[in-house]
Amino acid sequence: MAEAAGVGVATVDRVLNERPNVSEAAIERVLGAAERIGYPTGKLEAIRLDATRPIIRFGFVLHKPSQEFYRNFARALEAAVEERADIRGRCDVRFAASQAPSDFASELTKIAKTSDVLATSAINHPTLTDTIRTLQDHAKPVFSLLNDAASGVQQSYIGLDNVKVGRIAGWMIATQIRESGKVAVFIGGNRWHGHILRETGLRSYLRDHASQLELLDAIVNLETRQVTYEATLDLLDRHSDLRGIYVAGGGMEGAIEALRESRPAGKVALIVNELTNESRDALSKRYVSLVIATPLDQLCRELVDLMIKAAQGGMSENSGQHYLLPQLFVPESL
């Protein structure tokens, strides 16, 4: 077949196995030759039709690969790209080495070399804003996921309305706990715009509707289990009237573990984000009162649609925000 088509054997292999980096002209030469010599394959027409679909290369940079939520996120992104029948999607999901701005910026810069359009769950920092601006100036659209990393610069933010998420957490705590006392909130860091907005929403709800509950200063847990565990034990030891805890980002496993060791189920209202095996188990045993979850499948499908439009139709001049409705899980909904 390679001889009949006038190409190399490697090119024939790439065409018949639908590998990337083959021109439409080469595909037509190979398929035409296959038909002429009677090559026995039922895939020829499917390959020809597939070749008419444009190739779009998607690059995603997430963090915390050790956390179940981000592993689920990566799989949902890959599935959303794969299910698109109108394009030939190439999906590259990478994880930043840490939450450091330099690590996110480095990973975004590297993945941009092999991607047409990008999305990231990066933190807020001038370094990242500059990186995203530079990528956009070079016709590489960038979308922010879960955290509005470069508002006004990126193509769009897609995720939850984080102020509303915080108010939902406040509503649940005030609904479950009627007596006066204190409420604690954990944030991943002061550069997480989404976490700060969730803290703001929580504070505003308690101020409006539950003045008997005092919100303590936010505790930075770096989204880690161990820091959250130790800090929760310290809170329980220092505040006998601790009534509620909201983990606005990652690290919920530490709070769950500390409450299991120190308090009866339901004694302290614990609100966490994202439904995982561990949060589901804690919810069923009533150590967690409410899980506020991101609808990952919906987010990924809508994100991929927006990314395709940006890659094919050009970047928008105005940065936007695309909000999804959170999924709420209580013990009785499992």
Short mmCIF file of C-alpha atoms in Angstrom, two decimals:
data_model
loop_
_atom_site.label_atom_id
_atom_site.label_comp_id
_atom_site.label_asym_id
_atom_site.label_seq_id
_atom_site.Cartn_x
_atom_site.Cartn_y
_atom_site.Cartn_z
CA MET A 1 0.00 0.00 0.00
CA ALA A 2 2.86 2.38 0.78
CA GLU A 3 4.32 1.72 -2.68
CA ALA A 4 0.94 2.28 -4.37
CA ALA A 5 0.39 5.52 -2.47
CA GLY A 6 3.92 6.80 -2.92
CA VAL A 7 4.42 7.32 0.82
CA GLY A 8 6.36 5.68 3.60
CA VAL A 9 5.17 2.68 5.60
CA ALA A 10 5.02 4.85 8.73
CA THR A 11 2.53 7.16 7.00
CA VAL A 12 0.32 4.20 6.08
CA ASP A 13 0.45 3.03 9.68
CA ARG A 14 -0.57 6.47 10.96
CA VAL A 15 -3.49 6.68 8.51
CA LEU A 16 -4.91 3.20 9.13
CA ASN A 17 -4.56 3.55 12.90
CA GLU A 18 -5.86 7.13 12.88
CA ARG A 19 -2.80 8.59 14.52
CA PRO A 20 -2.26 12.37 14.64
CA ASN A 21 0.04 14.55 12.50
CA VAL A 22 -1.04 13.29 9.07
CA SER A 23 -2.13 15.73 6.37
CA GLU A 24 -5.47 15.31 4.58
CA ALA A 25 -3.59 14.96 1.30
CA ALA A 26 -1.59 12.02 2.65
CA ILE A 27 -4.74 10.42 4.02
CA GLU A 28 -6.43 10.66 0.62
CA ARG A 29 -3.39 9.16 -1.14
CA VAL A 30 -3.29 6.19 1.25
CA LEU A 31 -7.03 5.56 1.14
CA GLY A 32 -7.12 5.89 -2.64
CA ALA A 33 -4.29 3.39 -2.94
CA ALA A 34 -6.05 1.02 -0.55
CA GLU A 35 -9.13 1.05 -2.74
CA ARG A 36 -7.12 0.50 -5.93
CA ILE A 37 -5.25 -2.51 -4.63
CA GLY A 38 -8.27 -3.96 -2.83
CA TYR A 39 -6.90 -3.63 0.69
CA PRO A 40 -9.42 -5.51 2.92
CA THR A 41 -10.62 -3.03 5.53
CA GLY A 42 -14.08 -1.76 6.41
CA LYS A 43 -12.57 1.29 8.06
CA LEU A 44 -11.68 3.15 4.89
CA GLU A 45 -14.80 5.30 4.61
CA ALA A 46 -14.87 5.95 8.36
CA ILE A 47 -11.24 7.09 8.20
CA ARG A 48 -12.02 9.34 5.22
CA LEU A 49 -14.97 10.92 7.01
CA ASP A 50 -12.94 11.29 10.17
CA ALA A 51 -10.24 13.09 8.24
CA THR A 52 -12.69 15.87 7.38
CA ARG A 53 -13.13 16.75 11.04
CA PRO A 54 -10.78 19.47 12.30
CA ILE A 55 -8.15 18.59 14.88
CA ILE A 56 -8.29 20.65 18.08
CA ARG A 57 -5.65 20.18 20.77
CA PHE A 58 -6.87 20.81 24.30
CA GLY A 59 -4.46 21.54 27.15
CA PHE A 60 -5.53 21.37 30.79
CA VAL A 61 -3.46 22.22 33.87
CA LEU A 62 -4.94 21.13 37.21
CA HIS A 63 -3.46 20.65 40.66
CA LYS A 64 -3.51 18.14 43.51
CA PRO A 65 -3.35 14.84 41.57
CA SER A 66 -3.32 13.13 44.97
CA GLN A 67 -6.92 14.24 45.56
CA GLU A 68 -9.75 12.10 44.24
CA PHE A 69 -11.70 15.13 43.02
CA TYR A 70 -8.96 16.26 40.64
CA ARG A 71 -8.44 12.74 39.33
CA ASN A 72 -12.19 12.60 38.64
CA PHE A 73 -11.91 16.02 37.00
CA ALA A 74 -9.17 14.81 34.66
CA ARG A 75 -11.22 11.79 33.60
CA ALA A 76 -14.30 13.95 33.00
CA LEU A 77 -12.28 16.34 30.80
CA GLU A 78 -10.91 13.47 28.73
CA ALA A 79 -14.42 12.00 28.32
CA ALA A 80 -15.90 15.37 27.28
CA VAL A 81 -13.27 15.77 24.55
CA GLU A 82 -13.62 12.18 23.36
CA GLU A 83 -17.40 12.31 23.01
CA ARG A 84 -17.34 15.22 20.54
CA ALA A 85 -18.18 13.86 17.08
CA ASP A 86 -17.61 17.15 15.23
CA ILE A 87 -13.86 17.34 15.87
CA ARG A 88 -10.82 15.17 16.35
CA GLY A 89 -9.93 16.16 19.88
CA ARG A 90 -6.50 15.69 21.38
CA CYS A 91 -6.56 15.96 25.17
CA ASP A 92 -3.51 16.64 27.33
CA VAL A 93 -4.17 16.88 31.09
CA ARG A 94 -1.27 17.85 33.33
CA PHE A 95 -0.88 18.64 37.01
CA ALA A 96 1.18 21.47 38.45
CA ALA A 97 3.89 20.30 40.84
CA SER A 98 2.55 22.55 43.60
CA GLN A 99 0.29 25.54 44.22
CA ALA A 100 3.22 27.90 43.57
CA PRO A 101 2.44 30.45 40.82
CA SER A 102 5.72 29.60 39.09
CA ASP A 103 4.72 25.94 38.78
CA PHE A 104 1.37 26.78 37.22
CA ALA A 105 2.95 29.35 34.91
CA SER A 106 5.64 26.91 33.82
CA GLU A 107 3.16 24.12 33.11
CA LEU A 108 0.86 26.44 31.16
CA THR A 109 3.74 27.73 29.06
CA LYS A 110 4.94 24.20 28.26
CA ILE A 111 1.53 22.77 27.39
CA ALA A 112 0.70 25.79 25.21
CA LYS A 113 3.40 24.67 22.76
CA THR A 114 1.32 21.63 21.81
CA SER A 115 -2.21 22.96 22.44
CA ASP A 116 -4.64 25.19 20.55
CA VAL A 117 -6.71 26.18 23.58
CA LEU A 118 -6.12 25.87 27.33
CA ALA A 119 -7.90 25.74 30.67
CA THR A 120 -6.55 25.75 34.21
CA SER A 121 -7.56 25.69 37.86
CA ALA A 122 -4.69 28.02 38.78
CA ILE A 123 -4.55 30.39 41.75
CA ASN A 124 -4.62 34.19 41.54
CA HIS A 125 -1.22 35.83 41.19
CA PRO A 126 0.31 38.56 39.00
CA THR A 127 2.74 36.01 37.54
CA LEU A 128 -0.14 33.87 36.31
CA THR A 129 -2.11 36.86 35.06
CA ASP A 130 0.93 37.89 32.98
CA THR A 131 1.38 34.34 31.70
CA ILE A 132 -2.26 34.06 30.66
CA ARG A 133 -2.14 37.50 29.01
CA THR A 134 0.96 36.48 27.04
CA LEU A 135 -0.66 33.24 25.90
CA GLN A 136 -3.78 35.09 24.78
CA ASP A 137 -1.64 37.63 22.90
CA HIS A 138 -0.22 34.65 21.00
CA ALA A 139 -3.73 33.42 20.07
CA LYS A 140 -3.87 30.74 22.77
CA PRO A 141 -7.26 31.16 24.49
CA VAL A 142 -7.18 30.37 28.22
CA PHE A 143 -10.15 29.48 30.44
CA SER A 144 -10.22 29.47 34.26
CA LEU A 145 -11.79 26.53 36.09
CA LEU A 146 -13.33 26.64 39.59
CA ASN A 147 -11.22 29.67 40.52
CA ASP A 148 -11.40 32.96 38.58
CA ALA A 149 -7.64 33.09 38.12
CA ALA A 150 -7.22 36.08 35.79
CA SER A 151 -10.50 37.96 35.73
CA GLY A 152 -10.69 40.43 32.86
CA VAL A 153 -7.77 38.80 31.06
CA GLN A 154 -8.73 35.17 30.39
CA GLN A 155 -11.40 34.07 27.95
CA SER A 156 -13.90 33.05 30.61
CA TYR A 157 -14.32 31.65 34.09
CA ILE A 158 -16.44 28.51 34.34
CA GLY A 159 -17.48 27.07 37.68
CA LEU A 160 -19.75 27.86 40.60
CA ASP A 161 -20.83 31.26 41.90
CA ASN A 162 -18.56 31.09 44.92
CA VAL A 163 -20.32 33.77 46.97
CA LYS A 164 -23.53 31.77 46.69
CA VAL A 165 -21.66 28.61 47.63
CA GLY A 166 -20.49 30.28 50.84
CA ARG A 167 -24.01 31.48 51.63
CA ILE A 168 -25.35 27.95 51.13
CA ALA A 169 -22.78 26.69 53.64
CA GLY A 170 -23.87 29.38 56.11
CA TRP A 171 -27.53 28.47 55.63
CA MET A 172 -26.83 24.81 56.37
CA ILE A 173 -24.84 25.55 59.52
CA ALA A 174 -27.47 27.99 60.85
CA THR A 175 -30.26 25.56 60.01
CA GLN A 176 -28.65 22.64 61.83
CA ILE A 177 -27.27 24.56 64.83
CA ARG A 178 -29.68 26.79 66.74
CA GLU A 179 -27.63 27.76 69.79
CA SER A 180 -24.96 30.44 69.83
CA GLY A 181 -21.32 29.63 69.26
CA LYS A 182 -18.45 29.83 66.82
CA VAL A 183 -17.95 28.82 63.21
CA ALA A 184 -14.60 28.08 61.54
CA VAL A 185 -13.71 28.28 57.85
CA PHE A 186 -10.71 26.74 56.07
CA ILE A 187 -9.35 28.21 52.86
CA GLY A 188 -6.55 26.83 50.71
CA GLY A 189 -4.67 30.11 50.71
CA ASN A 190 -5.11 33.83 50.37
CA ARG A 191 -4.45 33.64 46.62
CA TRP A 192 -7.51 31.48 46.00
CA HIS A 193 -10.06 34.01 44.77
CA GLY A 194 -12.80 31.36 44.85
CA HIS A 195 -12.09 30.46 48.48
CA ILE A 196 -12.07 34.11 49.55
CA LEU A 197 -15.45 34.58 47.87
CA ARG A 198 -16.82 31.51 49.66
CA GLU A 199 -15.62 32.91 52.98
CA THR A 200 -17.30 36.23 52.09
CA GLY A 201 -20.56 34.47 51.28
CA LEU A 202 -20.46 32.52 54.54
CA ARG A 203 -19.80 35.65 56.56
CA SER A 204 -22.55 37.62 54.84
CA TYR A 205 -25.14 34.90 55.45
CA LEU A 206 -24.28 34.57 59.15
CA ARG A 207 -24.36 38.35 59.53
CA ASP A 208 -27.77 38.53 57.83
CA HIS A 209 -29.53 35.52 59.36
CA ALA A 210 -27.53 33.98 62.22
CA SER A 211 -25.99 36.72 64.35
CA GLN A 212 -25.72 34.27 67.26
CA LEU A 213 -22.92 32.52 65.39
CA GLU A 214 -19.46 34.13 65.37
CA LEU A 215 -17.27 33.43 62.35
CA LEU A 216 -13.62 33.03 63.35
CA ASP A 217 -10.77 34.28 61.18
CA ALA A 218 -10.15 32.05 58.18
CA ILE A 219 -7.53 29.33 58.62
CA VAL A 220 -5.17 28.59 55.72
CA ASN A 221 -4.84 24.82 55.32
CA LEU A 222 -2.97 24.68 51.98
CA GLU A 223 -5.70 22.21 50.94
CA THR A 224 -3.89 19.42 52.80
CA ARG A 225 -5.37 16.69 54.95
CA GLN A 226 -2.77 16.80 57.73
CA VAL A 227 -2.86 20.57 58.27
CA THR A 228 -6.67 20.52 58.34
CA TYR A 229 -6.68 17.58 60.76
CA GLU A 230 -4.32 19.25 63.24
CA ALA A 231 -6.02 22.63 62.97
CA THR A 232 -9.46 21.08 63.53
CA LEU A 233 -8.28 19.28 66.67
CA ASP A 234 -6.83 22.58 67.91
CA LEU A 235 -10.11 24.41 67.21
CA LEU A 236 -12.13 21.79 69.06
CA ASP A 237 -9.74 21.99 72.00
CA ARG A 238 -9.77 25.81 72.21
CA HIS A 239 -13.45 26.42 71.45
CA SER A 240 -15.85 24.22 73.35
CA ASP A 241 -18.67 26.14 71.65
CA LEU A 242 -17.51 25.40 68.10
CA ARG A 243 -20.77 24.82 66.22
CA GLY A 244 -19.77 24.61 62.58
CA ILE A 245 -16.86 24.13 60.18
CA TYR A 246 -16.78 24.94 56.48
CA VAL A 247 -13.88 23.61 54.42
CA ALA A 248 -14.02 25.99 51.44
CA GLY A 249 -11.43 24.09 49.38
CA GLY A 250 -9.47 20.87 49.72
CA GLY A 251 -8.37 19.11 52.89
CA MET A 252 -11.83 18.05 54.07
CA GLU A 253 -10.53 14.57 54.89
CA GLY A 254 -8.58 16.01 57.83
CA ALA A 255 -11.64 17.73 59.30
CA ILE A 256 -13.68 14.53 58.92
CA GLU A 257 -11.00 12.49 60.68
CA ALA A 258 -10.70 14.98 63.56
CA LEU A 259 -14.46 15.07 64.14
CA ARG A 260 -14.67 11.28 64.11
CA GLU A 261 -12.09 11.20 66.88
CA SER A 262 -13.45 14.07 68.99
CA ARG A 263 -17.20 14.60 68.63
CA PRO A 264 -20.38 12.57 68.13
CA ALA A 265 -21.81 12.67 64.62
CA GLY A 266 -23.84 15.84 64.04
CA LYS A 267 -22.52 17.67 67.10
CA VAL A 268 -20.59 20.05 64.83
CA ALA A 269 -22.05 20.94 61.43
CA LEU A 270 -19.37 20.17 58.85
CA ILE A 271 -19.83 21.49 55.31
CA VAL A 272 -17.44 20.38 52.56
CA ASN A 273 -17.07 20.68 48.80
CA GLU A 274 -17.16 17.86 46.26
CA LEU A 275 -18.61 14.38 46.56
CA THR A 276 -15.86 11.76 46.82
CA ASN A 277 -15.75 8.30 48.36
CA GLU A 278 -14.61 9.79 51.67
CA SER A 279 -17.10 12.66 51.81
CA ARG A 280 -19.91 10.30 50.77
CA ASP A 281 -19.05 7.92 53.62
CA ALA A 282 -18.86 10.78 56.14
CA LEU A 283 -22.17 12.12 54.87
CA SER A 284 -23.88 8.76 55.29
CA LYS A 285 -22.59 8.56 58.88
CA ARG A 286 -23.64 12.21 59.52
CA TYR A 287 -20.20 13.56 60.32
CA VAL A 288 -20.74 15.75 57.25
CA SER A 289 -23.98 17.73 57.08
CA LEU A 290 -23.80 18.94 53.49
CA VAL A 291 -21.65 18.38 50.41
CA ILE A 292 -21.68 21.22 47.86
CA ALA A 293 -20.52 19.64 44.62
CA THR A 294 -19.46 20.91 41.22
CA PRO A 295 -21.41 19.19 38.39
CA LEU A 296 -18.22 17.94 36.74
CA ASP A 297 -19.74 16.27 33.69
CA GLN A 298 -21.80 19.35 32.85
CA LEU A 299 -18.85 21.67 33.48
CA CYS A 300 -16.56 19.66 31.21
CA ARG A 301 -19.07 19.41 28.37
CA GLU A 302 -19.83 23.14 28.46
CA LEU A 303 -16.16 24.00 28.83
CA VAL A 304 -15.17 21.91 25.81
CA ASP A 305 -17.93 23.58 23.79
CA LEU A 306 -16.65 27.03 24.75
CA MET A 307 -13.06 26.01 23.99
CA ILE A 308 -14.00 24.72 20.54
CA LYS A 309 -15.75 27.99 19.73
CA ALA A 310 -12.70 29.96 20.87
CA ALA A 311 -10.32 27.77 18.88
CA GLN A 312 -12.38 27.92 15.69
CA GLY A 313 -14.07 31.31 15.88
CA GLY A 314 -11.37 33.38 17.50
CA MET A 315 -11.02 34.73 21.01
CA SER A 316 -13.59 36.96 22.64
CA GLU A 317 -12.48 40.51 23.34
CA ASN A 318 -14.31 40.53 26.68
CA SER A 319 -13.63 38.12 29.51
CA GLY A 320 -16.78 36.47 30.84
CA GLN A 321 -18.13 34.28 33.63
CA HIS A 322 -20.07 31.07 33.15
CA TYR A 323 -21.83 29.92 36.33
CA LEU A 324 -23.20 26.43 36.99
CA LEU A 325 -25.71 25.39 39.64
CA PRO A 326 -24.08 23.45 42.49
CA GLN A 327 -25.23 19.95 43.39
CA LEU A 328 -26.27 19.65 47.04
CA PHE A 329 -26.02 16.35 48.91
CA VAL A 330 -27.36 15.74 52.42
CA PRO A 331 -27.41 12.41 54.33
CA GLU A 332 -30.95 11.61 53.20
CA SER A 333 -30.16 12.15 49.51
CA LEU A 334 -27.70 9.26 49.30
#
